[in-house]
Short mmCIF file of C-alpha atoms in Angstrom, two decimals:
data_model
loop_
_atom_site.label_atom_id
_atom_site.label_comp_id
_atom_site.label_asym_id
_atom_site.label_seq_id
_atom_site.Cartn_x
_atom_site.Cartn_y
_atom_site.Cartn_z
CA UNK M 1 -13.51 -3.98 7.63
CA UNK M 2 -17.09 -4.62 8.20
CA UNK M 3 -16.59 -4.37 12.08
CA UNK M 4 -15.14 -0.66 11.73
CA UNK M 5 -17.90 0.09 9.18
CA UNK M 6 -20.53 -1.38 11.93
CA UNK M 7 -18.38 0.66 14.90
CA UNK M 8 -19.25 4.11 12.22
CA UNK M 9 -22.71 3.51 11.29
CA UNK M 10 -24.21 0.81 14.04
CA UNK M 11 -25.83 -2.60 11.92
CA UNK M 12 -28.07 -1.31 10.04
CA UNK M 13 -28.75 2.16 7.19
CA UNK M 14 -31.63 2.69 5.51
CA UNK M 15 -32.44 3.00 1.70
CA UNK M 16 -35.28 4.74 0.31
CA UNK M 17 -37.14 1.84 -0.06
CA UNK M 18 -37.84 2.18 3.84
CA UNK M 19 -35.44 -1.08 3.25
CA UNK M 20 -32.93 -1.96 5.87
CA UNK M 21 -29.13 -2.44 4.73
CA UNK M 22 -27.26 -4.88 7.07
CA UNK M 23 -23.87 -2.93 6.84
CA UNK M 24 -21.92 -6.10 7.57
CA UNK M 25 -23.17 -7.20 3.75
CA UNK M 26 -22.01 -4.21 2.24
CA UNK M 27 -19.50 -6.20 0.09
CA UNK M 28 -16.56 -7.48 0.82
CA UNK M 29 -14.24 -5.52 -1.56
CA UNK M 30 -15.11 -2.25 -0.41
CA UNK M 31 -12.35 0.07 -0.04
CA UNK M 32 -13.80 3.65 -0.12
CA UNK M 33 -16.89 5.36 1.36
CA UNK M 34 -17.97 8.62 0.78
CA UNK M 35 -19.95 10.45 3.59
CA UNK M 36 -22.58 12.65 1.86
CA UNK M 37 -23.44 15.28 4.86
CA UNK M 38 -26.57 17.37 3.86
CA UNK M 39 -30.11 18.15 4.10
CA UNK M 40 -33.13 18.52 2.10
CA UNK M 41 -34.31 22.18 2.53
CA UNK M 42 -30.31 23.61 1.44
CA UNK M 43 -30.31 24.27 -1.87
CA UNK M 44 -27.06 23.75 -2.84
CA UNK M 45 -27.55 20.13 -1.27
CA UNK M 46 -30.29 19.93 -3.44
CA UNK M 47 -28.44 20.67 -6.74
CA UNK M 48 -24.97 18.50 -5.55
CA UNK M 49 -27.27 15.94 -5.07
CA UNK M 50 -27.82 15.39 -8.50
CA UNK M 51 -24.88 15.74 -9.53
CA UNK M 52 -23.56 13.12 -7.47
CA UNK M 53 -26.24 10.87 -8.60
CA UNK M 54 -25.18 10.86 -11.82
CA UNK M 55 -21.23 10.04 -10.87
CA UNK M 56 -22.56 7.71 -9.05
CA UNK M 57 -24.30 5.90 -11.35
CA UNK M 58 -21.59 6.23 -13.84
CA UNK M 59 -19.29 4.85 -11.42
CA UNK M 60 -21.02 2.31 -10.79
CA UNK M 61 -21.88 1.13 -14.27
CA UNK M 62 -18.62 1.67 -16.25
CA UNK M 63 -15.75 1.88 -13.45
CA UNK M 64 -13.47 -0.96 -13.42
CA UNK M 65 -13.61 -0.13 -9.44
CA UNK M 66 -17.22 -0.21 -8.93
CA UNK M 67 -17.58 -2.53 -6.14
CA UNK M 68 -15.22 -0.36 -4.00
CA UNK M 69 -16.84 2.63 -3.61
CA UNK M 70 -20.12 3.50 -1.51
CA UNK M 71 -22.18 6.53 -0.45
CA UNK M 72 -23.79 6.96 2.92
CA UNK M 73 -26.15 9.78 3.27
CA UNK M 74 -25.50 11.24 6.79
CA UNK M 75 -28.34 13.97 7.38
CA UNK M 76 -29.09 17.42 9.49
CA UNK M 77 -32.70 17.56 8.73
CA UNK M 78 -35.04 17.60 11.77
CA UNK M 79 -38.30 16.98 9.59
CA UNK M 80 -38.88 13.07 8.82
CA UNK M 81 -40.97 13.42 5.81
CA UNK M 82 -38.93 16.14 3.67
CA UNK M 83 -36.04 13.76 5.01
CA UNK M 84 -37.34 10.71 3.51
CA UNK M 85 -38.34 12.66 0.32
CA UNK M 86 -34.74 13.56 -0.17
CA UNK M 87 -33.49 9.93 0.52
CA UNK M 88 -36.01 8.90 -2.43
CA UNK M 89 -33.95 10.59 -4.70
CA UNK M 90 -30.83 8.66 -3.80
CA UNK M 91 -29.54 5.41 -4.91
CA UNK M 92 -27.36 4.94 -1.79
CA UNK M 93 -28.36 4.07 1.76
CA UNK M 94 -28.40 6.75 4.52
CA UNK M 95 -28.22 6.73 8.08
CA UNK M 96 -31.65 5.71 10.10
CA UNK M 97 -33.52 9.84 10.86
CA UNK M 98 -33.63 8.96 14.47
CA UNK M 99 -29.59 8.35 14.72
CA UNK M 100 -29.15 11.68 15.93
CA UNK M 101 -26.21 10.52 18.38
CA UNK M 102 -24.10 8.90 15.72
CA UNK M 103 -24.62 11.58 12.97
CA UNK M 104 -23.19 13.86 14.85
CA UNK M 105 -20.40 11.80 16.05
CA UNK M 106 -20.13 11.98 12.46
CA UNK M 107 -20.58 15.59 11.64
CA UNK M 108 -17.51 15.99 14.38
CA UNK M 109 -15.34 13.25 13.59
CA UNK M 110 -15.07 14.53 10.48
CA UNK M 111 -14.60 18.20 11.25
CA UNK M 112 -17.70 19.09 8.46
CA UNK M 113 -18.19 23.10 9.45
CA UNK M 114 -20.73 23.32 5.89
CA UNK M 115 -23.24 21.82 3.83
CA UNK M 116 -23.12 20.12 0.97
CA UNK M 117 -20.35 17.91 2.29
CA UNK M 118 -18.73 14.67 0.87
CA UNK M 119 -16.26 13.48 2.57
CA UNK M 120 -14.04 9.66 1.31
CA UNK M 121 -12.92 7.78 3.88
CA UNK M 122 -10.82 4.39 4.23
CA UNK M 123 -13.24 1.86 4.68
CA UNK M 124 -11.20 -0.65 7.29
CA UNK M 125 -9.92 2.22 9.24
CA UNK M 126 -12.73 6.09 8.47
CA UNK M 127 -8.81 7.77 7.83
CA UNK M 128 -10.13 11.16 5.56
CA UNK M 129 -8.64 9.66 2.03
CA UNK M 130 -10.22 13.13 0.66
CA UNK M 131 -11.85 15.83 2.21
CA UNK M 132 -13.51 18.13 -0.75
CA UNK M 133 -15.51 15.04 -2.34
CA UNK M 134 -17.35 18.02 -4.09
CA UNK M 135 -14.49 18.96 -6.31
CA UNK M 136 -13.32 15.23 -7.05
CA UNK M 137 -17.12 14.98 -8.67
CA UNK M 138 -16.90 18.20 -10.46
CA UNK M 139 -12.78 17.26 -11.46
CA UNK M 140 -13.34 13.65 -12.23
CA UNK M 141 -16.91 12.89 -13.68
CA UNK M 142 -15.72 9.37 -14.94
CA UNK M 143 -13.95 7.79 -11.08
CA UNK M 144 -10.51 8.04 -13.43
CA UNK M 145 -8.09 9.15 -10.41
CA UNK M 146 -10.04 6.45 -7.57
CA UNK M 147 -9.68 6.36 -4.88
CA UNK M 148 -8.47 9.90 -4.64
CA UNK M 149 -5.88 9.67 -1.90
CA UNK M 150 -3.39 13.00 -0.86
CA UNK M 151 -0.72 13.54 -3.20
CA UNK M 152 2.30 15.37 -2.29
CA UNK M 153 2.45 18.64 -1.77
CA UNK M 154 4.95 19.30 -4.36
CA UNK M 155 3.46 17.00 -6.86
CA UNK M 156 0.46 19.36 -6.54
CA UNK M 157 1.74 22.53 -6.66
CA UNK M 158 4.30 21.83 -9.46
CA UNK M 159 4.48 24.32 -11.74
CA UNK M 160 5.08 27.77 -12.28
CA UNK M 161 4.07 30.52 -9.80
CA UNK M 162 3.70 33.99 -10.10
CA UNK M 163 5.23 37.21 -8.22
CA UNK M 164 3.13 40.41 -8.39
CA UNK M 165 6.25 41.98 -10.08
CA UNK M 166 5.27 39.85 -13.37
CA UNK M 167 8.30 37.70 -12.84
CA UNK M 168 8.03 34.04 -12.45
CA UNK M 169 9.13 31.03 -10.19
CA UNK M 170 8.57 27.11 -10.14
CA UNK M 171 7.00 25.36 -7.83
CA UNK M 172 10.52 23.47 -6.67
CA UNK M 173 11.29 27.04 -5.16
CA UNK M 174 9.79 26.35 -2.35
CA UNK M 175 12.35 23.32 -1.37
CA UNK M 176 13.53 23.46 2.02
CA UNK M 177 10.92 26.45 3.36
CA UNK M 178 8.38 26.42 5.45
CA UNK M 179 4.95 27.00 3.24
CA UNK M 180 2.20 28.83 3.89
CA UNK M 181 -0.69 27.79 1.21
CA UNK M 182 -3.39 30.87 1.50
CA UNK M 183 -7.06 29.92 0.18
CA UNK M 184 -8.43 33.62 -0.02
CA UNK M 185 -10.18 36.30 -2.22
CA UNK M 186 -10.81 39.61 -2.52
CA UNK M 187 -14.71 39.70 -2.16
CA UNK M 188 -14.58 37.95 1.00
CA UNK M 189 -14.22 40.93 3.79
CA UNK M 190 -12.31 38.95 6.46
CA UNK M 191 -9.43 37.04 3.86
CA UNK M 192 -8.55 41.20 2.98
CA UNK M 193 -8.39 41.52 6.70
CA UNK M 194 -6.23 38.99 7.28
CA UNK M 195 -4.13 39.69 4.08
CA UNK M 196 -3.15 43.02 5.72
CA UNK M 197 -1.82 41.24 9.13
CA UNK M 198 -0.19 38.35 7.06
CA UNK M 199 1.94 40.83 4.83
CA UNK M 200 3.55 42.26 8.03
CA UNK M 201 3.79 38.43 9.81
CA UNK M 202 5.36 37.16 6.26
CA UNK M 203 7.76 40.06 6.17
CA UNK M 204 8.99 40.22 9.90
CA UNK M 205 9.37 35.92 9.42
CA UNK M 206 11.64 36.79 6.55
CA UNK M 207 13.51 40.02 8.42
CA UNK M 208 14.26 37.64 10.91
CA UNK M 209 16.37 35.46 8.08
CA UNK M 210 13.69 32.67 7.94
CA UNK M 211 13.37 30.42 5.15
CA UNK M 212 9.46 30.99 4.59
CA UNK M 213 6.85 31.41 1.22
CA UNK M 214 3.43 32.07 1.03
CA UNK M 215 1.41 30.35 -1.90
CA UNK M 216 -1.59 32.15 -2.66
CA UNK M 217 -4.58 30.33 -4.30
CA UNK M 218 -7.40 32.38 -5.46
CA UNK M 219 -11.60 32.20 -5.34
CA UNK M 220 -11.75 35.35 -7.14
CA UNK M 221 -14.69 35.55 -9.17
CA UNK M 222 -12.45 37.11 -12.41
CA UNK M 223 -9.19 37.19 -12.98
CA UNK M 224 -9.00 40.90 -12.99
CA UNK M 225 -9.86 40.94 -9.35
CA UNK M 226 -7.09 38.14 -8.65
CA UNK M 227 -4.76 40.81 -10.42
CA UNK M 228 -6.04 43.65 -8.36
CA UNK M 229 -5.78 41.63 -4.93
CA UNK M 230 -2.03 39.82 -5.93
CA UNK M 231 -0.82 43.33 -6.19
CA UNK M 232 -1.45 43.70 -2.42
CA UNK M 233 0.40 40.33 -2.07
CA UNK M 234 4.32 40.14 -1.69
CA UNK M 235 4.37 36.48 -1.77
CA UNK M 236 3.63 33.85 -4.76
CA UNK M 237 0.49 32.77 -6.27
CA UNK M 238 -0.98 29.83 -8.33
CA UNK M 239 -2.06 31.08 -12.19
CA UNK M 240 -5.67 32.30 -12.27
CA UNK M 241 -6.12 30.74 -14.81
CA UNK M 242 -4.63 27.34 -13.91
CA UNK M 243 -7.98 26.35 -12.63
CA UNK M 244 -7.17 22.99 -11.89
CA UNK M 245 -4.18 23.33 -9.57
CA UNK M 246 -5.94 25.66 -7.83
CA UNK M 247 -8.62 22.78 -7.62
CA UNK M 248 -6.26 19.91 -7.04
CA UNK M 249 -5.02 22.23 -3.94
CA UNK M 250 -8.44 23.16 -2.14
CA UNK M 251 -8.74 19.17 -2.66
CA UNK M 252 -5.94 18.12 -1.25
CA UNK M 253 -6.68 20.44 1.89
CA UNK M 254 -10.20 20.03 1.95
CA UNK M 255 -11.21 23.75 1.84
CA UNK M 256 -13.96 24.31 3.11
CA UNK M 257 -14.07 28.50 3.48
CA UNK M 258 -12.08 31.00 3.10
CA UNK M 259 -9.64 32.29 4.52
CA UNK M 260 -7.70 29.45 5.21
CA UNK M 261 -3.46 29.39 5.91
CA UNK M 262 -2.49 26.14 5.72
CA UNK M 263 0.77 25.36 7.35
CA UNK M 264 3.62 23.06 6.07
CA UNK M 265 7.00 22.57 7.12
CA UNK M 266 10.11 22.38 5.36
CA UNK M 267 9.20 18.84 3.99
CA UNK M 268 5.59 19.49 2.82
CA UNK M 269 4.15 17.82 6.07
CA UNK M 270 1.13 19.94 7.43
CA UNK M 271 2.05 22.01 10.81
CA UNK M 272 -1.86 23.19 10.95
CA UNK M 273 -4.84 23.92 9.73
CA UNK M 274 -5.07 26.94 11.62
CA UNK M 275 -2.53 29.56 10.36
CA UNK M 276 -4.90 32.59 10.74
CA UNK M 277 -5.60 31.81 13.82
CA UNK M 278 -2.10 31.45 14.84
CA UNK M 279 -1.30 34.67 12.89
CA UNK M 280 -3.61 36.71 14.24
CA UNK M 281 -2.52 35.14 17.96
CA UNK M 282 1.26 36.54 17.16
CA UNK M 283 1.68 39.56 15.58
CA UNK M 284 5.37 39.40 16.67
CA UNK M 285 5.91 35.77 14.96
CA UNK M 286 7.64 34.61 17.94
CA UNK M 287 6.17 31.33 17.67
CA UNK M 288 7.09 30.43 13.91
CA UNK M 289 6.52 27.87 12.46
CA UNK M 290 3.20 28.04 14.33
CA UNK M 291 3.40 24.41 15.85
CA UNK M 292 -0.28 23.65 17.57
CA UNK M 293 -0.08 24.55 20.89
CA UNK M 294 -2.19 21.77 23.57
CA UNK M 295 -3.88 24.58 25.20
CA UNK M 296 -5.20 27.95 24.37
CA UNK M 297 -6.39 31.37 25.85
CA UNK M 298 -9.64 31.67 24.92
CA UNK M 299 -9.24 35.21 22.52
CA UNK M 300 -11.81 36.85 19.75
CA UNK M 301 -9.36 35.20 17.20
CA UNK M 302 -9.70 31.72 18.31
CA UNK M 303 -12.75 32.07 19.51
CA UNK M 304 -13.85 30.87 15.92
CA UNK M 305 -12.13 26.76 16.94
CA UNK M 306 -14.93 26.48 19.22
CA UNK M 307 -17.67 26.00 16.24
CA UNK M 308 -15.28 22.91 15.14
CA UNK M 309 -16.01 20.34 17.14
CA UNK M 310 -15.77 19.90 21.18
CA UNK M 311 -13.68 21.98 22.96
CA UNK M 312 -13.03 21.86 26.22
CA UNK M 313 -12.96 25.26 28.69
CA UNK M 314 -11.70 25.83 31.93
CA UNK M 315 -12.94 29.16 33.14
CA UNK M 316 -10.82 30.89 36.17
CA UNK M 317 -11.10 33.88 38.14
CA UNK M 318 -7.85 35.85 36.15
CA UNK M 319 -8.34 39.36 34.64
CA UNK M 320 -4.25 40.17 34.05
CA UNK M 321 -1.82 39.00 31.74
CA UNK M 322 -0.30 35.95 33.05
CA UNK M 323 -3.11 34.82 35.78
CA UNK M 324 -4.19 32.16 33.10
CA UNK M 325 -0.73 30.31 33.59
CA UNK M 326 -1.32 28.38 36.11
CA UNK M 327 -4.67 27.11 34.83
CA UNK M 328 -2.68 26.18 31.13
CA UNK M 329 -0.45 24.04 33.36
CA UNK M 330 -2.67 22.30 34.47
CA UNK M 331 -4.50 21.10 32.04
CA UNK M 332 -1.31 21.17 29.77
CA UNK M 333 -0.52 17.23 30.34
CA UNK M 334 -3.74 15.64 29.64
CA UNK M 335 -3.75 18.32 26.29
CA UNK M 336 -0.57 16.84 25.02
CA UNK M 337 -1.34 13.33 26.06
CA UNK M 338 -4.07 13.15 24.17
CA UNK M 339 -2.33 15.07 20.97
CA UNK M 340 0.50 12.69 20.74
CA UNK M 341 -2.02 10.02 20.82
CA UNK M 342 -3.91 11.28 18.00
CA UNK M 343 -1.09 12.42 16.07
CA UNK M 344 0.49 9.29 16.65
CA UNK M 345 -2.63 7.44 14.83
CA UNK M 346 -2.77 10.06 12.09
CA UNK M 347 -5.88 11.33 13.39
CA UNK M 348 -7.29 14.88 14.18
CA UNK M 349 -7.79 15.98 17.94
CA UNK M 350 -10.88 14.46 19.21
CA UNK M 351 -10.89 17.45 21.69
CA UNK M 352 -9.42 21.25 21.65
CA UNK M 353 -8.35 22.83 25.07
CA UNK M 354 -8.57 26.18 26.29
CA UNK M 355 -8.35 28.55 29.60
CA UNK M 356 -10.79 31.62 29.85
CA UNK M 357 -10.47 34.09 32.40
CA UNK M 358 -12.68 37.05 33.05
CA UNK M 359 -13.01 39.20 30.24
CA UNK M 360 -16.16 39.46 27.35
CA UNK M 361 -15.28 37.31 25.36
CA UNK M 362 -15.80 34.95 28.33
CA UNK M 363 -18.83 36.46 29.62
CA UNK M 364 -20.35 36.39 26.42
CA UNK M 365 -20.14 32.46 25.92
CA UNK M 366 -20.86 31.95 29.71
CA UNK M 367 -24.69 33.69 28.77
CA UNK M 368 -24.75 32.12 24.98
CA UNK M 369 -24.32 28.09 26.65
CA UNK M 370 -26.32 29.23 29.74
CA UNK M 371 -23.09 28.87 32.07
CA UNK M 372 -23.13 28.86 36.33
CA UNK M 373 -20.93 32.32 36.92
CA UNK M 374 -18.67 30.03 39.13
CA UNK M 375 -14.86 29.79 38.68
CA UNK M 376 -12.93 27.73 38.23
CA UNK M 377 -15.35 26.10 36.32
CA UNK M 378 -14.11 23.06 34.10
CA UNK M 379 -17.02 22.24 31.05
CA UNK M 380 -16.96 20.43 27.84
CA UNK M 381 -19.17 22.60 24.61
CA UNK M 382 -20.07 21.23 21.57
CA UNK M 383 -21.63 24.02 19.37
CA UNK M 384 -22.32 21.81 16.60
CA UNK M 385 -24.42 19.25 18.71
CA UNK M 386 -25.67 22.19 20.97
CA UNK M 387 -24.91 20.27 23.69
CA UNK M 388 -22.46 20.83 27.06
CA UNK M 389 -21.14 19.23 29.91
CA UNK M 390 -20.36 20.76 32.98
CA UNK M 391 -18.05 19.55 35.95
CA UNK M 392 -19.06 22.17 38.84
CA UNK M 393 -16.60 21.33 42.06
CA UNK M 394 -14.62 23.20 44.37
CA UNK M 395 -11.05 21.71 43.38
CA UNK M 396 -9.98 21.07 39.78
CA UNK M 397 -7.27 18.67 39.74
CA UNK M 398 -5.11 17.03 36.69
CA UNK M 399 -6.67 13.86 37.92
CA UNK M 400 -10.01 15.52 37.54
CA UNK M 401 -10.00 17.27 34.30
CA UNK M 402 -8.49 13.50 33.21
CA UNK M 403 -11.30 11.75 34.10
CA UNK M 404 -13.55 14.52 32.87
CA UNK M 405 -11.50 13.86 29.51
CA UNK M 406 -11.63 10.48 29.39
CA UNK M 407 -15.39 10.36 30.28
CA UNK M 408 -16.23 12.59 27.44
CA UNK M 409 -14.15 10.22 24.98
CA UNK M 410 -15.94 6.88 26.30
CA UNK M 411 -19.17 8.97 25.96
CA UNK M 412 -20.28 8.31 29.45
CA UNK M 413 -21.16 11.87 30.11
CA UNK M 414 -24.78 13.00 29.86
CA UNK M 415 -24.93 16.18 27.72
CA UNK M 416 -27.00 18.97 28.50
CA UNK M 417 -28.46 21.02 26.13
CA UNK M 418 -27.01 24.81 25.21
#
């Protein structure tokens, strides 16, 4: 345990003592630590903070699992001072300020896209055990339900559900169908955009005899706007008013904005993460169930994976339909290598893949990373870290864009900024 834990954070945190903590001595019966991703000048950082203070304390005084559990503050402030100010308000350790590299190996690990962010991981292995640590502090104040782990899918969504018709339907329903599970509301411009293309994709899915269901959970402010929205819907829904299922659900799937389409097959396994993108990539649904694909044409819709962690682009010199195939083929094998590897470990993908040809869209990140115009051009961008890497030579080759790949992972590339 303590090896992984010094393979996360290096040997040594900080307190706000200006103390060091030797993470090898963080106790031996540690099971669970919760990654606290923040800064001091957010104010909603500022007001979770305290809140988690005070399950933290409570945890740590009354819970019969006390010595299980730890917090490690993992910052994005770039002042010193206002950082150390926040640490004096905490009663865990953080990561040293000038650890830029491994917070945010951190902040991409972990997929964190927003701020306040608690994330509980396994402490012998940093497998997510729970992704919204925000709600389990808000849901259980008193460490009851420790150590938080996933629960079933139809353990959590048992119950009944509602059809905009005022009829009703129980959760067991949904046995045997593939599952959409919509996190969405009516306020939020984009989720009523994509409401509109997911009626026709949920109806054409079940024209075409398909055994699918969409499960609608609301962040509508009032239950009178759920009503209005769910009218629009011809799918099922959680209760408004069943507050925490609909909890228990953004938990178990980490939500961390909206919209969000989770995708789960016929078993309750998770397909992706990304229905609306894969939605919006298909209008015709002709790749239901929406497996992940290894490689991707760089589009407006997807264009949105590229703020999620590193992504790797190979621009070519294609302007029609179909030019981009032979680039997708080859980079295809190293793509799906590396997926079944991951998958295989129960782990996200370290790295997403996609081709760009010549279009806008392209031209538009070429000037926002500072790109050479040349094609093909194989590069490595991490928006989060603004940081790129570019491989500039006159033959791409599958052995090339391997090594490139495997580089990247070892961290033996020097980034350049974006």
């Amino acid at each position: 345990m303590s090896e992984f834990l010094v393979s996360l954070f290096g040997e040594r945190l900080v307190n706000s003592e200006k103390a060091e903590v030797d993470v090898q001595s963080l106790g031996a019966k540690l099971s669970l630590v919760g990654l606290f991703f923040g800064c001091s000048l957010n104010a909603p950082c500022k007001q979770f903070n305290g809140s988690l203070c005070e399950f933290y304390t409570r945890f740590k005084k009354a819970c019969e699992h006390k010595d299980k559990l730890e917090i490690v503050f993992i910052s994005s402030d770039q002042d010193q001072k206002h950082w150390q100010d926040f640490l004096q308000e905490m009663p865990w350790p953080a990561l040293p300020f000038k650890d830029r590299h491994k917070k945010m190996k951190l902040w991409n690990k972990y997929k964190v896209t927003s701020i306040p962010s608690l994330v509980f991981v396994d402490a012998s292995t940093g497998k997510v055990v729970c992704r919204n640590g925000l709600l389990v502090v808000r849901d259980d104040p008193k460490g009851l339900e420790f150590p938080w782990g996933p629960k079933p899918f139809a353990e959590v969504v048992a119950g009944p559900l509602l059809r905009n018709n005022r009829q009703t339907a129980d959760g067991t329903s949904l046995e045997g169908h593939y599952v959409g599970v919509y996190f969405s509301a009516h306020w939020c411009p984009p989720c009523r955009s994509l409401t509109r293309v997911l009626v026709e994709s949920y109806q054409t899915v079940k024209e075409a005899g398909q055994k699918f269901e969409i499960v609608f959970v609301s962040a509508d402010r009032s239950e009178e706007s759920f009503k209005q929205y769910f009218s629009e819907m011809p799918w099922l829904a959680v209760p408004y008013l069943d507050e925490g299922r609909r909890s228990r659900l953004n938990r178990l799937y980490g939500i961390q904005g909206i919209p969000t389409l989770i995708l789960l097959d016929t078993e309750g396994h998770m397909i992706s993460r990304q229905g609306r993108v894969e939605v919006l990539n298909d209008p015709e649904c002709r790749l239901f169930p929406w497996h992940p694909r290894p490689v991707l044409e760089l589009s407006e819709s997807n264009a949105v994976q590229l703020h999620e962690g590193p992504c790797l682009v190979l621009f070519v010199d294609a302007e029609e339909e179909g030019e981009l195939e032979p680039a997708k083929e080859l980079i295809q094998p190293i793509a799906e290598k590396i997926m079944a590897k991951y998958k295989a470990k129960e782990e996200e993908m370290p790295l997403l893949f996609f081709v760009a040809g010549e279009d806008d869209m392209s031209d538009s990140l070429r000037d926002y990373t500072n790109l050479p115009e040349a094609a093909p051009l194989l590069t490595i961008l991490d928006m989060s870290a603004r940081a790129k890497y570019v491989r500039d030579v006159e033959e791409i080759t599958p052995a090339e864009v391997e090594q490139f790949v495997n580089d990247f992972l070892a961290e033996k590339l020097k980034p350049e900024p974006i």
